[in-house]
XYZ file of C-alpha atoms in Angstrom:
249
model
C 46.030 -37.597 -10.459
C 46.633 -38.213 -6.531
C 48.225 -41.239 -7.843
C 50.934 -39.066 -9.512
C 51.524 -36.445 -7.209
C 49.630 -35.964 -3.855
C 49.185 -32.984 -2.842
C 50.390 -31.310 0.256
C 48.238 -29.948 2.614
C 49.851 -26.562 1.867
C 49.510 -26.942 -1.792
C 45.778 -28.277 -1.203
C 44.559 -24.299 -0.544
C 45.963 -23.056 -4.066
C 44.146 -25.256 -6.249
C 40.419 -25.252 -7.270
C 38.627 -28.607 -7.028
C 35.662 -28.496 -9.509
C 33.386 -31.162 -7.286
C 33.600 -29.883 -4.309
C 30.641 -27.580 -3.435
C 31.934 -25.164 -1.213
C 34.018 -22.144 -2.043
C 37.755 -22.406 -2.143
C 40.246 -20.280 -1.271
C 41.296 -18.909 -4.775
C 37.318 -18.602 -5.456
C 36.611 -17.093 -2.065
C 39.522 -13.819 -3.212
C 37.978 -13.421 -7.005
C 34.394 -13.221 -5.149
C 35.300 -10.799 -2.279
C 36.485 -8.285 -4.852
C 33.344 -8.766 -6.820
C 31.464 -8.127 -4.066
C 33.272 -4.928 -3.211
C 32.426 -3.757 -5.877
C 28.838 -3.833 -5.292
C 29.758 -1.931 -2.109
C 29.312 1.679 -4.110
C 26.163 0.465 -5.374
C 24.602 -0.392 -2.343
C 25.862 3.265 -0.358
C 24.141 4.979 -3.474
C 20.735 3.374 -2.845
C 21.168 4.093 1.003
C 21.926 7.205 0.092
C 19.157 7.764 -1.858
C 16.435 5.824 0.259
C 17.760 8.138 3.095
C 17.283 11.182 1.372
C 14.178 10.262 0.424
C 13.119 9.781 3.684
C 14.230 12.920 4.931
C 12.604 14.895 2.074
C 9.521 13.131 3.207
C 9.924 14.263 6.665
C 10.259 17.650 5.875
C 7.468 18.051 3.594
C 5.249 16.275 6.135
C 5.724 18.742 8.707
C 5.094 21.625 6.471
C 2.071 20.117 5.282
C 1.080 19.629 9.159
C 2.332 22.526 10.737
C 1.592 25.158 8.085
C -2.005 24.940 7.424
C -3.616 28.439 8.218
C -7.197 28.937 7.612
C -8.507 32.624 7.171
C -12.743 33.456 8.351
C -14.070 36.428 7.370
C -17.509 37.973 8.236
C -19.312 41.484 7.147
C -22.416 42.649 7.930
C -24.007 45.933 6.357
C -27.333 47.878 6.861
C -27.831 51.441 5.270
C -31.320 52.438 5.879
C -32.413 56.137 5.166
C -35.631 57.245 6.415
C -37.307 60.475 5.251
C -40.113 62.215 7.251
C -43.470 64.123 6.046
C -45.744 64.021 3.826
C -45.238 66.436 1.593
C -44.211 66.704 -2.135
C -40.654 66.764 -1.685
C -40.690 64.096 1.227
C -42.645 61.400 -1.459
C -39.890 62.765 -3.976
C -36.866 61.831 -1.701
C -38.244 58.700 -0.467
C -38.673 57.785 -3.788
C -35.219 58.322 -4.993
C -33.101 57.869 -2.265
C -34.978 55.039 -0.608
C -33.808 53.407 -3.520
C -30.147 53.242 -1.651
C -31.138 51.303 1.228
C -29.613 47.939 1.195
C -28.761 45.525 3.745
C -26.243 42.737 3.007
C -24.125 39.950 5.292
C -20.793 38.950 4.097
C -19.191 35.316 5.241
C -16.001 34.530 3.642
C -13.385 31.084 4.518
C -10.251 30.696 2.828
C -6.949 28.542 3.524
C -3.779 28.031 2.083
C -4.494 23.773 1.856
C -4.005 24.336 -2.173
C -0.761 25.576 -1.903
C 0.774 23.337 1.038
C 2.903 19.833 -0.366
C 1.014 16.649 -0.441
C 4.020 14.382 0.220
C 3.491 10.441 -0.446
C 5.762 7.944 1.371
C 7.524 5.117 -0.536
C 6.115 1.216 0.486
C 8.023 -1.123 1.391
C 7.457 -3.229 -1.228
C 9.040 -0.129 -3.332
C 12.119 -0.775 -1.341
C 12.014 -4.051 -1.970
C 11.800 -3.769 -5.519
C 14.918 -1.046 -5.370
C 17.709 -3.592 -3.493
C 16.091 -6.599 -5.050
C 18.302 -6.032 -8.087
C 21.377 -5.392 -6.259
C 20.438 -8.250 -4.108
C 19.858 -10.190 -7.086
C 23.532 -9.019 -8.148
C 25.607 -9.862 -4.691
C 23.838 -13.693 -5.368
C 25.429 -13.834 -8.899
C 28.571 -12.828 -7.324
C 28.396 -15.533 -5.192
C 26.847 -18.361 -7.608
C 29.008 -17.432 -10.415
C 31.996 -19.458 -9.636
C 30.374 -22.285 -9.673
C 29.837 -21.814 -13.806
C 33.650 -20.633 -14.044
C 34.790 -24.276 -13.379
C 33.234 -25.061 -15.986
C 36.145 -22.899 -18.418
C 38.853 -25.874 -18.081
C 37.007 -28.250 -19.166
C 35.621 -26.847 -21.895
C 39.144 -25.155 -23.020
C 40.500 -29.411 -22.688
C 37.539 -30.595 -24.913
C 38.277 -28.349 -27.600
C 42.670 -28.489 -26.979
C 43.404 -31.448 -25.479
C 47.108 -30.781 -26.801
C 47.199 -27.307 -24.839
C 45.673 -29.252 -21.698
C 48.518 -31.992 -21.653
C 50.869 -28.847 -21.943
C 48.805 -27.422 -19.183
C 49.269 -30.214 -17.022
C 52.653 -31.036 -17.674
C 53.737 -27.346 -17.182
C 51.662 -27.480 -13.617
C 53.652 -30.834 -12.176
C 56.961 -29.242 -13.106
C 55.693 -26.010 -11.371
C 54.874 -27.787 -8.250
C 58.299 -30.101 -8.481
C 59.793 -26.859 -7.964
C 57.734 -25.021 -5.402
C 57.837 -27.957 -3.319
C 61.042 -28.084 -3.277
C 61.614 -24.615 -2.291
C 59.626 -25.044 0.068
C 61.192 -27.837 1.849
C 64.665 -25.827 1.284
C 62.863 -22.775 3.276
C 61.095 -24.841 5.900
C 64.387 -26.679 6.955
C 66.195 -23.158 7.520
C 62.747 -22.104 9.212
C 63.232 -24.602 11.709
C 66.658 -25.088 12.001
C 66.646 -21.400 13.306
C 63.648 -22.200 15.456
C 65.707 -25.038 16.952
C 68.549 -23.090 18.070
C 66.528 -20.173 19.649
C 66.493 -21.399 23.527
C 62.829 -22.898 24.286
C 60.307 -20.794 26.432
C 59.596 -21.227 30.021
C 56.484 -22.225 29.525
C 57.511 -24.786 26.328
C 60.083 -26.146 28.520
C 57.235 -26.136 31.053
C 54.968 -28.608 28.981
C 57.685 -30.888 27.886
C 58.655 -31.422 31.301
C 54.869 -32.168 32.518
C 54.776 -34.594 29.742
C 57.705 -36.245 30.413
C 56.870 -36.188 34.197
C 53.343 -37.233 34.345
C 52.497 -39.352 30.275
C 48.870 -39.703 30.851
C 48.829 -35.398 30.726
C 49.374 -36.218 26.974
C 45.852 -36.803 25.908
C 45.399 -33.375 26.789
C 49.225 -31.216 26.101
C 48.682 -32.190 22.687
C 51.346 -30.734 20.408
C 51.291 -29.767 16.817
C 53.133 -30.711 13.515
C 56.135 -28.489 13.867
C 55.751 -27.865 9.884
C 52.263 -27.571 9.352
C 50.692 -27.053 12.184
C 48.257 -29.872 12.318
C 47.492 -31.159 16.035
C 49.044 -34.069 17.229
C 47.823 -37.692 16.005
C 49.092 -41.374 17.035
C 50.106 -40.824 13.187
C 52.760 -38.302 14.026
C 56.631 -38.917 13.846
C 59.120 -37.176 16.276
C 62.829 -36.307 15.116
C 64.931 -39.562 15.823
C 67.462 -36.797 17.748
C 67.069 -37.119 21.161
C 67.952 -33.457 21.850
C 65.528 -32.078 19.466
C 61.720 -31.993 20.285
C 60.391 -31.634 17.155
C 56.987 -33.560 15.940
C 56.225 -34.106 12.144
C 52.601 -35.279 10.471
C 53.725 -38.245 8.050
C 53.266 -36.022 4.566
C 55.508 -33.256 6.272
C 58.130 -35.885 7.176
């Protein structure tokens, strides 16, 4: 309850707040490891996309640059031609004339059958490969939404354990806090007797020299850090320069 124990604006970053819709600190460290993770995943399909492509590459230029086509003509004529007109001239023209022939030969041949026919993936096949791993970074990122959910179910069902929960987290912070305020007032008690720097003393004397320079030499919350507002309380010591927000003082 705020009512019970506001919280600092240091403590504010540690805790999980289940309405508010952006991711909190706590959530934002649980979902950068999860997406690391899908780091490996994602090189793989790179890698494999990439070789794909390079195969491709490769086989395309054999398939270009390779083609050789082979032409072949023949032409032959064998005539034999016997003279007279006697007995044995009809003889021989009757059995060797039977070996004249005349034929052409054309013959084209290539090596297309044997080159690769390589096919290039679409893009919508590379779409369809990262879409799951796409698909898996957007879980990583919507799931902690469902994880606040856990609490609430683990009070409905132990509402003893969640008292115990609860009272075991105020006593926690009781003593963080103050630990904290233990180390913060050695912090800056060593901070305050460190000698200023020139340009520190610089701005302090500007401001007290010229007041309306304020507006714009706006200081911080020596604590936390948190720019200067009318809100702001400086240390009652008139040697000391230090400025406090209200929840750090």
């Amino acid at each position: 309850k705020q009512t019970l124990l506001p919280l600092l604006r240091e403590e504010t970053s540690s805790f999980i707040f289940p309405c508010h819709p952006a991711v909190q600190r706590p959530e934002r460290q649980y979902m950068v490891m999860e997406l690391l993770r899908c780091i490996p995943l994602l090189l793989f399909l790179l890698f494999v996309c990439g070789l794909d492509h390079f195969i491709f590459t490769i086989l395309s230029i054999i398939q270009h640059h390779s083609f050789v086509q082979y032409s072949y003509q023949a032409s032959h004529h064998l005539t034999v031609n016997v003279m007279g007109s006697s007995l044995m001239a009809e003889l021989l023209r009757g059995t060797i004339g039977a070996l004249n022939t005349s034929y052409d030969t054309e013959v084209e041949t290539s090596n297309l059958a044997c080159l690769p026919r390589p096919s290039e993936m679409t893009r919508q096949q590379y779409l369809d490969t990262f879409l799951p791993l796409g698909l898996l970074a957007l879980l990583c990122l919507l799931q902690v939404y469902p994880f606040r959910l856990r609490r609430a179910i683990a009070a409905f069902y132990f509402p003893k354990r969640e008292k115990a929960r609860v009272l075991f987290l105020y006593n926690k912070l009781l003593r963080q806090r103050k630990n904290f305020l233990h180390l913060q007032r050695e912090r800056i008690a060593r901070q305050a007797r460190q000698p200023p720097a020139l340009g520190t003393s610089l701005l302090q004397w500007c401001r007290r020299r010229w007041p309306w320079l304020r507006r714009f030499l706006r200081r911080s919350c020596t604590l936390c850090g948190i720019p200067e507002t009318p809100r702001h309380r400086p240390c009652p010591d008139p040697h000391c320069s230090a400025l406090y927000c209200e929840s750090c003082w």
